[in-house]
Amino acid sequence: MRNRLRTTIIAGVAATVVAVGMSFAVQPVEGQQGYQAPRTADGMPDLNGIWQAVSSAHYDIEPHAARFGPVVEMAAHGAIPGGLGIVEGGEIPYRPEARAAQQENLQYWMERDPAIKCYMPGVPRATYMPYPFQLVQTPEYVLLAYEFASASRIVYMDRPDFEAPVDSWMGHNIGRWEGETLVIDVTAQMPDTWLDQSGNHHSNSIHVEERYTALSENHLMYEATITDPETYTRPWTVSLPLYRRIDENMQLLEFKCVEFAEELMYGHLRKDPDLTPSFRASGHGSDRQIALEPPQ
Amino acid sequence: MKRFVFVVAVLCLLPVLPAVAQPGDTSAPRTPWGDPDLMGVWDFRSLTPLQRPSALADKAVLTLEEAATYQRERVAALNKDRRTGDGLSTAGDVANAYNEFWWDYGKELTDDRRTSLVVDPTNGRIPDLTAAAADRRADVRDARRRDAWSPVDRGVSERCILGFNAGPPMNPSAYNNNVQIFQAPGYVVLFNEMVHDSRVVPIDGGPHLPAHVRQWRGDSRGHWDGETLVVESTNFTDKTSFSGSGPGLRLVERFTRIEDDTVLYEYTVDDPESFELPWTVAIQMNVSAQPLFEYACHEGNYGMANLMESARAVDRQTAAGGIK
């Protein structure tokens, strides 16, 4: 009796060991909801494509009701829509002085928002701005090309020890795979970027850990955990889905917005600044010509 | 059983080996899905001028000795650390305000010692401009000579809209003559360091954008011709001019990895509205061990504000009867 029990137990344990061994054999770790993306030719989850967030997070990443916009003539088009926010837990855990700074940024956001001047938006803001971006995977790199301001960032997939040589607007990006998830560590970002149009800010110490996981053929889940002890009392996370742009012949178009920001930034230095009021009233959005003739 | 599992797991971790080249191929490297592999950081600096100096007339190639002399003399002439003590004029001294440390325009000719990057026409010179293109160029020169009436007068690279070496087409210039090429099935991306611009080229993609949709860098479509990537770009605006081109430009670029560490970059300018003839350039791109850096041109463009401030200050002084 005891021998048969022992044999049974041993057989059961052996079977479990074999089963566990087989499950570690060649199956990749499953994604969050069980979906596994097709593989690239070099065996990694294939996240290639043109993606875009559909969200009001670019206005304000914290939950908020609709509110007035800054330009009277823009009326309904210029007002800020409400949003559920993308901050897990709903509120950014600011240090008190950092929250006060955010409130002041919000009040003066038109003058202070760097993206209004077509400055590169940094990470994670670039992900949820209302413009598409293209993810291109190679064996050694992931390239993220954003339509806004032609901002781009190169993610090094095979150099985990490559330290940032210098600060930059789009950060120093080191990537790795964790099962189905592309993880990107972003360091050395300029302190000048914001997280949205509502004055949410950070310091040069910010460290962002992004996670991109395929939920289906046409959806990614995007999560970004932000650590910055100078600004926040603890790490916190934003998360939102990203949608594949499946439009026929989809491609990024140019949004080289420097041209659109020149009047704002240098208009007061033009030889004939009196032209400014006529530009604003023209109502024409494209190919605005700055007069080259001398004033009479 | 466990050992079998371990062996299978190890085999799955081995990198996928490049496909074996077909018989007759030059065994150029291949991407994991079998396209010619152009990936890497490529440095296209060169001492070879775009156009053949008129003194060299029909001399297409220099001898080894001539090349060595040319390189030595040219590098010395271009050295930005020269000062009036070295025989430089005062104006030249001021123009050398950037020290030599900041420049990276190339100190060597192409390996084949050509006297120009232009290879067709065979005289190494860009063909004559049409009358329309000449007028356009004169307008741009007038704008540049003006005292910065607006940012538009300063040109697209000082405005930080396009890099001065990135075009398209790419041409060696002052520094950061770097492009990183990325490939995925269906796409090649030409990432120019100046100005952090990813030119995404669909391979065998659909038609170009509608004719009225114009872009600063045009609209590119690519296909493979054997070992060569061919990129055709149209839909340029009338706000850029590459050596005199206009919005009707049809640019054909060719990228061929002729050696492990060398890409041959050729481009043909087809723009009958601007040039009497099409013309072709060949540029050698050498592999670089350096990563690209972010070129945050606009974010750091103190130059634009400073030069416009000073231009307006001069205007005020002139109006007040000061500087004549």
Coordinates of C-alpha atoms in Angstrom, one line a residue:
Chain A
M1 CA 0.0 0.0 0.0
R2 CA 2.7 2.5 1.0
N3 CA 4.8 1.5 -2.0
R4 CA 1.9 2.1 -4.4
L5 CA 1.2 5.5 -2.8
R6 CA 4.8 6.4 -3.0
T7 CA 4.9 5.4 -6.6
T8 CA 1.8 7.4 -7.4
I9 CA 3.2 10.5 -5.7
I10 CA 6.5 10.1 -7.5
A11 CA 4.7 9.7 -10.8
G12 CA 2.6 12.7 -10.0
V13 CA 5.6 14.9 -9.1
A14 CA 7.5 13.7 -12.2
A15 CA 4.5 14.5 -14.4
T16 CA 4.3 18.0 -12.9
V17 CA 8.0 18.5 -13.4
V18 CA 7.7 17.5 -17.1
A19 CA 4.6 19.7 -17.5
V20 CA 6.4 22.7 -15.9
G21 CA 9.5 22.0 -18.0
M22 CA 7.4 21.9 -21.2
S23 CA 5.7 25.1 -20.3
F24 CA 9.0 26.8 -20.1
A25 CA 10.2 25.3 -23.3
V26 CA 9.3 27.4 -26.3
Q27 CA 6.1 29.2 -25.4
P28 CA 6.4 33.0 -24.9
V29 CA 5.0 34.5 -21.8
E30 CA 1.4 35.5 -22.5
G31 CA 0.3 39.1 -22.6
Q32 CA -2.0 40.8 -20.1
Q33 CA -5.2 39.5 -21.6
G34 CA -3.8 36.4 -23.2
Y35 CA -3.1 37.9 -26.6
Q36 CA 0.2 37.2 -28.3
A37 CA 1.3 39.5 -31.1
P38 CA 2.7 37.9 -34.2
R39 CA 6.5 37.7 -34.3
T40 CA 9.0 39.7 -36.2
A41 CA 11.5 37.8 -38.4
D42 CA 13.9 37.8 -35.5
G43 CA 11.4 36.4 -33.1
M44 CA 10.2 39.4 -31.0
P45 CA 6.6 40.5 -30.5
D46 CA 5.8 42.6 -33.6
L47 CA 4.6 46.1 -32.5
N48 CA 5.5 47.8 -35.9
G49 CA 2.9 50.2 -37.1
I50 CA 1.3 53.6 -36.9
W51 CA -0.4 54.2 -33.5
Q52 CA -2.3 57.0 -32.0
A53 CA -4.0 57.8 -28.6
V54 CA -7.6 58.8 -28.6
S55 CA -8.0 60.8 -25.5
S56 CA -8.2 64.3 -24.0
A57 CA -5.1 63.5 -21.9
H58 CA -3.0 66.0 -24.0
Y59 CA -5.1 68.8 -22.5
D60 CA -5.0 67.5 -18.9
I61 CA -3.9 64.1 -17.7
E62 CA -5.8 64.5 -14.4
P63 CA -9.6 64.0 -14.4
H64 CA -11.3 67.3 -15.3
A65 CA -14.6 68.8 -16.5
A66 CA -14.8 70.8 -19.7
R67 CA -13.6 74.4 -19.3
F68 CA -13.0 77.7 -21.1
G69 CA -10.2 78.0 -23.7
P70 CA -7.9 81.0 -23.8
V71 CA -8.9 82.5 -27.2
V72 CA -12.3 84.2 -27.3
E73 CA -12.5 84.0 -31.1
M74 CA -12.0 80.2 -31.0
A75 CA -15.1 79.8 -28.8
A76 CA -16.3 76.2 -28.8
H77 CA -13.3 75.0 -30.9
G78 CA -10.9 76.4 -28.4
A79 CA -12.6 75.2 -25.3
I80 CA -11.0 72.3 -23.3
P81 CA -13.1 69.1 -23.3
G82 CA -13.6 67.1 -20.2
G83 CA -11.6 63.9 -19.5
L84 CA -11.5 60.9 -17.2
G85 CA -7.7 61.4 -17.0
I86 CA -5.0 58.8 -17.4
V87 CA -3.4 59.0 -14.0
E88 CA -3.9 55.8 -12.1
G89 CA -5.5 56.9 -8.8
G90 CA -6.7 60.1 -10.4
E91 CA -4.3 62.6 -8.8
I92 CA -0.7 63.3 -9.4
P93 CA 1.1 62.9 -6.1
Y94 CA 2.8 66.3 -6.2
R95 CA 4.9 67.7 -3.4
P96 CA 3.0 70.8 -2.1
E97 CA 5.3 73.3 -3.7
A98 CA 5.3 71.4 -7.0
R99 CA 1.4 71.5 -7.0
A100 CA 1.5 75.2 -6.4
A101 CA 3.9 75.5 -9.4
Q102 CA 1.5 73.5 -11.5
Q103 CA -1.4 75.7 -10.6
E104 CA 0.6 78.8 -11.6
N105 CA 1.6 77.1 -14.9
L106 CA -2.1 76.4 -15.6
Q107 CA -2.9 80.0 -15.1
Y108 CA -0.2 81.2 -17.5
W109 CA -0.2 78.1 -19.7
M110 CA -0.3 79.9 -23.1
E111 CA 2.9 81.7 -22.3
R112 CA 4.6 78.8 -20.6
D113 CA 3.6 75.6 -22.5
P114 CA 6.8 74.7 -24.4
A115 CA 4.8 72.6 -27.0
I116 CA 3.0 75.8 -28.2
K117 CA 6.3 77.0 -29.5
C118 CA 6.8 73.7 -31.3
Y119 CA 9.4 72.5 -28.8
M120 CA 9.7 68.7 -28.6
P121 CA 7.2 67.3 -26.1
G122 CA 9.3 64.7 -24.2
V123 CA 8.1 61.4 -22.8
P124 CA 5.4 60.5 -22.0
R125 CA 3.6 63.5 -23.5
A126 CA 4.7 62.6 -27.0
T127 CA 2.7 59.4 -26.8
Y128 CA -0.7 60.9 -26.2
M129 CA -0.5 64.1 -28.2
P130 CA -3.3 64.1 -30.8
Y131 CA -1.0 63.1 -33.7
P132 CA 0.0 59.7 -34.9
F133 CA 3.5 58.2 -34.4
Q134 CA 5.2 55.3 -36.1
L135 CA 7.0 52.5 -34.3
V136 CA 9.7 50.8 -36.4
Q137 CA 11.4 47.7 -34.9
T138 CA 14.8 46.4 -35.9
P139 CA 16.9 43.7 -34.2
E140 CA 18.9 46.4 -32.3
Y141 CA 16.7 49.4 -32.1
V142 CA 13.1 50.6 -31.8
L143 CA 12.6 53.9 -33.6
L144 CA 9.7 56.1 -32.6
A145 CA 8.9 58.8 -35.1
Y146 CA 6.3 61.3 -34.0
E147 CA 4.3 63.4 -36.4
F148 CA 4.3 66.4 -34.0
A149 CA 7.4 68.6 -34.7
S150 CA 9.0 65.6 -36.4
A151 CA 10.2 64.6 -32.9
S152 CA 12.0 61.2 -33.0
R153 CA 13.7 59.0 -30.5
I154 CA 16.0 56.0 -30.9
V155 CA 15.5 53.2 -28.4
Y156 CA 18.6 51.1 -27.9
M157 CA 17.5 47.5 -27.4
D158 CA 20.9 45.8 -27.0
R159 CA 22.9 48.2 -24.9
P160 CA 21.5 48.0 -21.3
D161 CA 24.6 49.7 -19.9
F162 CA 24.6 52.7 -22.3
E163 CA 24.4 55.7 -20.1
A164 CA 23.1 59.1 -21.3
P165 CA 25.9 61.2 -22.7
V166 CA 23.9 64.3 -22.4
D167 CA 20.4 65.6 -21.6
S168 CA 17.9 65.8 -24.4
W169 CA 14.3 66.8 -25.0
M170 CA 13.2 63.3 -26.0
G171 CA 15.4 61.6 -23.4
H172 CA 17.9 58.7 -23.5
N173 CA 16.0 55.5 -24.2
I174 CA 17.1 52.0 -23.3
G175 CA 14.7 49.2 -24.1
R176 CA 14.2 45.5 -23.4
W177 CA 11.6 42.8 -23.7
E178 CA 9.7 41.4 -20.8
G179 CA 7.7 38.6 -22.4
E180 CA 5.1 40.3 -24.6
T181 CA 5.9 43.8 -23.3
L182 CA 8.3 46.4 -24.7
V183 CA 9.8 48.2 -21.7
I184 CA 11.7 51.5 -22.3
D185 CA 13.6 53.3 -19.6
V186 CA 13.8 57.0 -20.3
T187 CA 16.3 59.1 -18.4
A188 CA 18.2 62.4 -18.9
Q189 CA 15.2 64.4 -20.1
M190 CA 15.4 68.2 -20.2
P191 CA 13.3 69.7 -17.3
D192 CA 11.7 72.1 -19.7
T193 CA 9.0 69.8 -21.0
W194 CA 5.5 69.4 -19.7
L195 CA 3.2 66.4 -19.3
D196 CA 0.2 68.1 -20.9
Q197 CA -1.3 71.6 -21.6
S198 CA -2.3 72.1 -18.0
G199 CA 1.1 72.9 -16.6
N200 CA 1.9 69.4 -15.2
H201 CA 5.6 69.4 -14.9
H202 CA 8.7 67.5 -13.8
S203 CA 12.4 68.0 -13.0
N204 CA 15.6 66.9 -14.7
S205 CA 15.6 63.9 -12.3
I206 CA 12.5 62.4 -14.0
H207 CA 12.8 58.7 -14.8
V208 CA 10.0 57.2 -17.0
E209 CA 9.5 53.5 -17.4
E210 CA 7.2 52.9 -20.4
R211 CA 5.5 49.6 -21.1
Y212 CA 3.9 48.8 -24.5
T213 CA 1.9 45.6 -24.6
A214 CA -0.3 44.4 -27.5
L215 CA -3.9 43.8 -26.5
S216 CA -5.1 42.8 -30.0
E217 CA -4.0 43.2 -33.6
N218 CA -5.0 46.8 -33.5
H219 CA -4.5 47.9 -29.8
L220 CA -1.6 48.5 -27.5
M221 CA -1.8 49.1 -23.8
Y222 CA 0.5 51.9 -22.9
E223 CA 1.7 52.5 -19.3
A224 CA 4.3 54.9 -18.1
T225 CA 5.5 55.0 -14.5
I226 CA 7.1 58.3 -13.5
T227 CA 9.6 58.6 -10.7
D228 CA 10.9 62.1 -9.7
P229 CA 11.5 62.6 -6.0
E230 CA 12.1 66.3 -6.6
T231 CA 8.6 66.8 -7.8
Y232 CA 6.4 64.0 -6.5
T233 CA 6.0 62.2 -3.2
R234 CA 6.1 58.8 -4.8
P235 CA 6.2 57.1 -8.2
W236 CA 2.9 57.2 -10.2
T237 CA 1.6 55.8 -13.4
V238 CA -0.4 56.9 -16.4
S239 CA -2.0 54.4 -18.7
L240 CA -4.2 54.5 -21.8
P241 CA -4.8 52.3 -24.9
L242 CA -3.1 53.2 -28.2
Y243 CA -5.0 52.5 -31.5
R244 CA -3.5 51.3 -34.7
R245 CA -4.2 53.8 -37.6
I246 CA -5.8 51.3 -40.1
D247 CA -6.7 54.0 -42.6
E248 CA -5.9 52.9 -46.2
N249 CA -2.4 54.1 -47.3
M250 CA -1.9 55.5 -43.8
Q251 CA 1.3 57.5 -43.4
L252 CA 2.6 60.2 -41.1
L253 CA 2.4 63.6 -42.6
E254 CA 4.6 66.5 -41.9
F255 CA 3.8 68.7 -38.9
K256 CA 6.8 71.0 -39.0
C257 CA 5.3 73.5 -36.6
V258 CA 8.3 75.8 -36.2
E259 CA 6.9 77.8 -39.1
F260 CA 3.5 78.2 -37.2
A261 CA 5.3 79.4 -34.1
E262 CA 7.6 82.0 -35.7
E263 CA 5.1 84.8 -35.5
L264 CA 4.5 84.2 -31.8
M265 CA 8.2 83.9 -31.0
Y266 CA 9.8 86.5 -33.4
G267 CA 6.9 88.6 -34.5
H268 CA 7.8 91.5 -32.3
L269 CA 11.3 91.5 -33.9
R270 CA 10.2 91.8 -37.5
K271 CA 11.0 94.9 -39.4
D272 CA 7.4 95.7 -39.7
P273 CA 5.6 94.5 -36.5
D274 CA 2.5 96.4 -37.6
L275 CA 1.7 93.5 -39.9
T276 CA 0.8 91.3 -36.9
P277 CA -2.8 92.4 -36.5
S278 CA -3.5 91.7 -40.2
F279 CA -2.1 88.2 -39.9
R280 CA -4.3 87.3 -37.0
A281 CA -7.4 88.5 -38.8
S282 CA -6.6 86.8 -42.1
G283 CA -8.1 83.6 -41.1
H284 CA -6.0 81.7 -43.5
G285 CA -4.2 78.8 -42.0
S286 CA -1.9 77.7 -44.8
D287 CA 1.1 79.2 -46.4
R288 CA 1.0 82.5 -44.6
Q289 CA 3.5 84.7 -46.3
I290 CA 5.4 87.2 -44.3
A291 CA 5.8 90.4 -46.3
L292 CA 9.2 90.9 -47.8
E293 CA 8.6 94.3 -49.3
P294 CA 9.7 97.3 -47.2
P295 CA 7.0 99.3 -45.6
Q296 CA 6.2 102.4 -47.7
Chain B
M1 CA 13.0 15.2 -20.8
K2 CA 14.3 18.2 -18.9
R3 CA 17.6 18.1 -20.8
F4 CA 15.7 18.0 -24.1
V5 CA 13.7 21.0 -22.9
F6 CA 16.8 22.9 -22.0
V7 CA 18.4 22.2 -25.4
V8 CA 15.3 23.4 -27.2
A9 CA 15.2 26.5 -25.1
V10 CA 18.8 27.3 -25.8
L11 CA 18.3 26.8 -29.5
C12 CA 15.4 29.3 -29.5
L13 CA 17.6 31.9 -27.9
L14 CA 20.3 31.8 -30.6
P15 CA 20.1 34.8 -32.9
V16 CA 18.6 34.2 -36.2
L17 CA 21.4 33.9 -38.7
P18 CA 21.3 36.0 -41.8
A19 CA 20.0 34.2 -44.9
V20 CA 22.7 32.7 -47.1
A21 CA 23.2 34.8 -50.2
Q22 CA 22.0 33.5 -53.5
P23 CA 24.6 32.2 -55.9
G24 CA 25.9 35.1 -58.0
D25 CA 25.1 37.7 -55.3
T26 CA 27.8 39.9 -53.8
S27 CA 26.9 38.4 -50.4
A28 CA 25.7 41.8 -49.1
P29 CA 24.2 41.4 -45.6
R30 CA 20.5 40.7 -45.3
T31 CA 17.9 41.8 -42.8
P32 CA 16.2 38.9 -41.0
W33 CA 13.3 38.9 -43.5
G34 CA 15.7 38.9 -46.5
D35 CA 16.0 42.5 -47.8
P36 CA 19.4 44.0 -48.4
D37 CA 20.6 45.4 -45.1
L38 CA 21.4 49.1 -45.2
M39 CA 21.1 49.5 -41.4
G40 CA 23.6 51.5 -39.4
V41 CA 24.9 55.0 -38.7
W42 CA 26.4 56.4 -41.9
D43 CA 28.7 59.4 -42.1
F44 CA 28.7 61.3 -45.4
R45 CA 31.2 64.0 -44.7
S46 CA 33.6 64.6 -47.6
L47 CA 36.2 67.1 -48.7
T48 CA 35.1 66.5 -52.3
P49 CA 33.3 69.6 -53.4
L50 CA 29.8 69.3 -54.9
Q51 CA 30.9 70.9 -58.1
R52 CA 34.3 70.5 -59.8
P53 CA 36.4 73.6 -59.3
S54 CA 36.7 75.4 -62.7
A55 CA 40.5 75.2 -62.5
L56 CA 40.2 71.5 -62.8
A57 CA 38.0 71.6 -66.0
D58 CA 37.8 68.1 -67.4
K59 CA 39.9 66.4 -64.8
A60 CA 37.4 63.9 -63.3
V61 CA 39.8 62.1 -61.0
L62 CA 43.0 63.1 -59.2
T63 CA 46.1 60.9 -58.9
L64 CA 47.2 59.7 -55.5
E65 CA 49.8 62.5 -55.3
E66 CA 47.4 65.2 -56.5
A67 CA 44.8 64.0 -54.1
A68 CA 47.2 64.2 -51.1
T69 CA 48.3 67.7 -52.1
Y70 CA 44.7 68.8 -52.6
Q71 CA 43.6 67.4 -49.3
R72 CA 46.5 69.1 -47.4
E73 CA 46.0 72.5 -49.0
R74 CA 42.2 72.4 -48.8
V75 CA 42.2 71.4 -45.1
A76 CA 44.7 74.2 -44.3
A77 CA 42.6 76.7 -46.2
L78 CA 39.4 75.7 -44.5
N79 CA 40.9 75.6 -41.0
K80 CA 38.8 77.9 -38.9
D81 CA 41.5 78.5 -36.4
R82 CA 43.4 80.6 -38.9
R83 CA 43.7 84.2 -37.8
T84 CA 45.0 87.4 -39.4
G85 CA 48.5 86.3 -38.2
D86 CA 48.2 83.4 -40.7
G87 CA 47.5 85.7 -43.6
L88 CA 43.7 85.8 -43.2
S89 CA 41.9 89.0 -43.9
T90 CA 40.0 90.6 -41.0
A91 CA 36.7 89.7 -42.6
G92 CA 37.9 86.2 -42.9
D93 CA 39.0 86.2 -39.3
V94 CA 35.5 87.3 -38.2
A95 CA 33.9 84.7 -40.4
N96 CA 36.0 82.1 -38.6
A97 CA 34.2 82.9 -35.3
Y98 CA 33.4 79.2 -34.8
N99 CA 36.6 77.5 -33.9
E100 CA 37.8 74.5 -35.9
F101 CA 36.7 72.2 -33.0
W102 CA 33.0 72.7 -34.1
W103 CA 33.4 71.8 -37.7
D104 CA 33.2 68.4 -39.3
Y105 CA 33.0 69.0 -43.0
G106 CA 35.4 66.2 -43.9
K107 CA 39.1 66.0 -44.4
E108 CA 39.3 63.4 -47.1
L109 CA 38.2 63.0 -50.7
T110 CA 36.0 60.1 -51.8
D111 CA 38.0 56.8 -52.1
D112 CA 37.9 57.2 -55.9
R113 CA 39.5 60.6 -55.7
R114 CA 36.9 62.3 -57.8
T115 CA 37.1 66.1 -58.2
S116 CA 33.4 66.6 -57.7
L117 CA 30.4 64.9 -56.2
V118 CA 28.5 65.7 -59.4
V119 CA 29.1 62.7 -61.7
D120 CA 26.6 63.7 -64.5
P121 CA 27.1 65.9 -66.4
T122 CA 30.6 64.7 -66.9
N123 CA 32.1 68.1 -66.5
G124 CA 31.2 67.8 -62.8
R125 CA 29.1 71.0 -62.7
I126 CA 25.4 71.5 -62.0
P127 CA 23.6 72.3 -65.3
D128 CA 22.5 75.9 -66.0
L129 CA 19.4 77.2 -64.2
T130 CA 16.4 78.1 -66.3
A131 CA 15.3 81.8 -66.2
A132 CA 12.6 81.0 -63.7
A133 CA 15.0 79.3 -61.3
A134 CA 17.5 82.1 -61.7
D135 CA 14.9 84.6 -60.7
R136 CA 13.9 82.5 -57.7
R137 CA 17.6 82.3 -56.6
A138 CA 18.1 86.0 -57.0
D139 CA 15.1 86.6 -54.7
V140 CA 16.6 84.3 -52.1
R141 CA 19.9 86.1 -52.3
D142 CA 18.2 89.5 -51.9
A143 CA 16.4 88.2 -48.9
R144 CA 19.7 86.9 -47.4
R145 CA 21.4 90.2 -47.9
R146 CA 18.6 92.1 -46.2
D147 CA 19.0 92.7 -42.5
A148 CA 16.6 89.9 -41.3
W149 CA 13.3 91.6 -41.9
S150 CA 11.7 88.4 -40.8
P151 CA 12.8 84.8 -40.0
V152 CA 11.9 83.8 -43.6
D153 CA 14.8 85.9 -44.8
R154 CA 17.3 83.7 -43.0
G155 CA 16.6 80.4 -44.8
V156 CA 15.1 77.1 -43.7
S157 CA 18.2 75.8 -41.8
E158 CA 18.7 78.9 -39.7
R159 CA 15.0 78.8 -38.9
C160 CA 15.5 75.1 -37.8
I161 CA 12.9 73.8 -40.1
L162 CA 15.3 71.5 -42.1
G163 CA 18.9 70.6 -41.6
F164 CA 21.4 72.1 -43.9
N165 CA 22.8 68.8 -45.0
A166 CA 19.7 66.6 -45.0
G167 CA 17.7 67.9 -48.0
P168 CA 16.5 65.6 -49.4
P169 CA 18.9 65.2 -51.2
M170 CA 21.6 64.8 -48.6
N171 CA 24.9 66.7 -49.2
P172 CA 27.9 67.0 -46.9
S173 CA 28.1 70.2 -45.1
A174 CA 29.5 71.8 -41.9
Y175 CA 28.9 69.1 -39.3
N176 CA 26.6 66.3 -38.2
N177 CA 26.8 64.7 -41.6
N178 CA 25.1 61.6 -40.2
V179 CA 22.1 59.5 -41.2
Q180 CA 20.9 56.4 -39.4
I181 CA 19.0 53.9 -41.5
F182 CA 16.3 51.6 -39.9
Q183 CA 14.4 48.9 -41.7
A184 CA 11.3 46.9 -40.9
P185 CA 9.2 44.8 -43.4
G186 CA 7.6 47.4 -45.8
Y187 CA 9.6 50.4 -44.5
V188 CA 13.0 52.0 -44.6
V189 CA 13.5 55.0 -42.4
L190 CA 16.2 57.6 -43.1
F191 CA 16.8 59.4 -39.8
N192 CA 18.9 62.5 -40.4
E193 CA 20.6 63.9 -37.3
M194 CA 19.8 67.4 -38.7
V195 CA 17.1 68.0 -37.6
H196 CA 16.0 64.9 -35.8
D197 CA 13.9 64.0 -38.9
S198 CA 12.7 60.5 -39.6
R199 CA 11.9 60.2 -43.3
V200 CA 9.7 57.1 -43.4
V201 CA 9.9 55.5 -46.9
P202 CA 7.2 52.9 -47.6
I203 CA 8.5 50.1 -49.8
D204 CA 6.2 49.3 -52.7
G205 CA 3.7 51.5 -51.0
G206 CA 0.7 53.2 -52.6
P207 CA 0.7 56.3 -54.8
H208 CA 2.3 59.6 -53.8
L209 CA 0.2 62.1 -51.8
P210 CA -2.3 64.2 -53.9
A211 CA -0.5 66.7 -56.0
H212 CA -1.7 69.7 -54.0
V213 CA -0.4 68.3 -50.7
R214 CA 3.2 69.6 -50.4
Q215 CA 5.8 68.9 -47.8
W216 CA 9.1 70.5 -46.9
R217 CA 10.9 67.1 -47.4
G218 CA 8.5 66.0 -50.2
D219 CA 6.8 62.7 -50.2
S220 CA 9.0 59.6 -50.6
R221 CA 8.2 56.1 -52.0
G222 CA 10.8 53.3 -52.2
H223 CA 11.4 50.0 -54.0
W224 CA 14.3 47.5 -54.3
D225 CA 16.2 47.2 -57.6
G226 CA 18.4 44.2 -56.9
E227 CA 20.8 45.3 -54.1
T228 CA 19.8 49.0 -54.4
L229 CA 17.1 50.9 -52.6
V230 CA 15.5 53.4 -54.9
V231 CA 13.6 56.3 -53.3
E232 CA 11.5 58.6 -55.4
S233 CA 10.4 61.9 -53.9
T234 CA 7.9 64.4 -55.2
N235 CA 5.4 66.9 -53.7
F236 CA 8.0 69.5 -52.6
T237 CA 6.9 73.0 -51.5
D238 CA 8.0 76.2 -53.2
K239 CA 9.6 77.2 -49.9
T240 CA 12.8 75.1 -50.3
S241 CA 15.4 75.0 -52.9
F242 CA 18.2 72.4 -53.1
S243 CA 20.9 73.9 -55.2
G244 CA 18.3 75.8 -57.2
S245 CA 15.5 73.3 -57.4
G246 CA 11.8 74.2 -57.3
P247 CA 8.4 72.6 -56.3
G248 CA 8.4 70.5 -59.5
L249 CA 11.5 68.6 -58.3
R250 CA 11.4 64.8 -58.8
L251 CA 14.3 63.4 -56.8
V252 CA 15.5 59.8 -57.2
E253 CA 17.9 58.6 -54.6
R254 CA 19.8 55.2 -54.7
F255 CA 21.4 53.5 -51.7
T256 CA 23.7 50.5 -52.3
R257 CA 25.8 48.8 -49.7
I258 CA 28.9 48.3 -51.7
E259 CA 31.0 47.1 -48.8
D260 CA 30.3 46.1 -45.2
D261 CA 31.3 49.6 -44.0
T262 CA 30.3 51.7 -47.1
V263 CA 27.1 52.8 -48.6
L264 CA 27.1 54.4 -52.0
Y265 CA 24.5 57.2 -52.1
E266 CA 23.5 58.5 -55.5
Y267 CA 20.8 61.0 -56.3
T268 CA 19.4 62.4 -59.6
V269 CA 17.7 65.8 -59.7
D270 CA 15.0 65.8 -62.3
D271 CA 13.5 69.3 -62.4
P272 CA 13.2 70.6 -66.0
E273 CA 11.4 73.8 -64.7
S274 CA 14.6 74.7 -62.8
F275 CA 17.6 73.0 -64.7
E276 CA 18.4 72.7 -68.3
L277 CA 19.4 69.1 -67.8
P278 CA 18.9 66.5 -65.0
W279 CA 22.0 65.9 -62.9
T280 CA 23.4 63.1 -60.7
V281 CA 25.6 63.1 -57.6
A282 CA 27.4 60.2 -56.0
I283 CA 28.4 60.4 -52.3
Q284 CA 30.3 57.9 -50.3
M285 CA 28.8 57.1 -46.9
N286 CA 31.1 55.5 -44.3
V287 CA 30.0 53.5 -41.3
S288 CA 30.2 55.4 -38.1
A289 CA 30.8 53.9 -34.6
Q290 CA 29.1 56.9 -33.0
P291 CA 25.4 57.1 -32.0
L292 CA 23.3 60.0 -33.3
F293 CA 22.8 62.8 -30.9
E294 CA 19.5 64.8 -30.6
Y295 CA 19.8 68.0 -32.6
A296 CA 17.4 70.2 -30.7
C297 CA 17.8 73.0 -33.2
H298 CA 14.7 75.1 -32.6
E299 CA 14.7 74.6 -28.9
G300 CA 18.2 76.2 -28.7
N301 CA 17.8 78.7 -31.5
Y302 CA 19.0 81.8 -29.6
G303 CA 20.7 82.8 -32.9
M304 CA 17.5 83.8 -34.6
A305 CA 16.3 86.0 -31.8
N306 CA 19.7 87.5 -31.3
L307 CA 20.3 88.4 -34.9
M308 CA 16.9 89.9 -35.3
E309 CA 17.3 91.9 -32.1
S310 CA 20.6 93.3 -33.4
A311 CA 19.1 94.0 -36.8
R312 CA 16.3 96.1 -35.3
A313 CA 18.8 97.8 -33.0
V314 CA 20.8 98.9 -36.1
D315 CA 17.5 100.0 -37.7
R316 CA 16.8 102.2 -34.7
Q317 CA 20.2 103.7 -34.7
T318 CA 20.1 104.4 -38.4
A319 CA 16.7 106.0 -38.0
A320 CA 18.1 108.2 -35.2
G321 CA 20.8 109.4 -37.6
G322 CA 23.5 107.2 -36.1
I323 CA 25.2 104.4 -38.2
K324 CA 25.5 105.3 -41.8

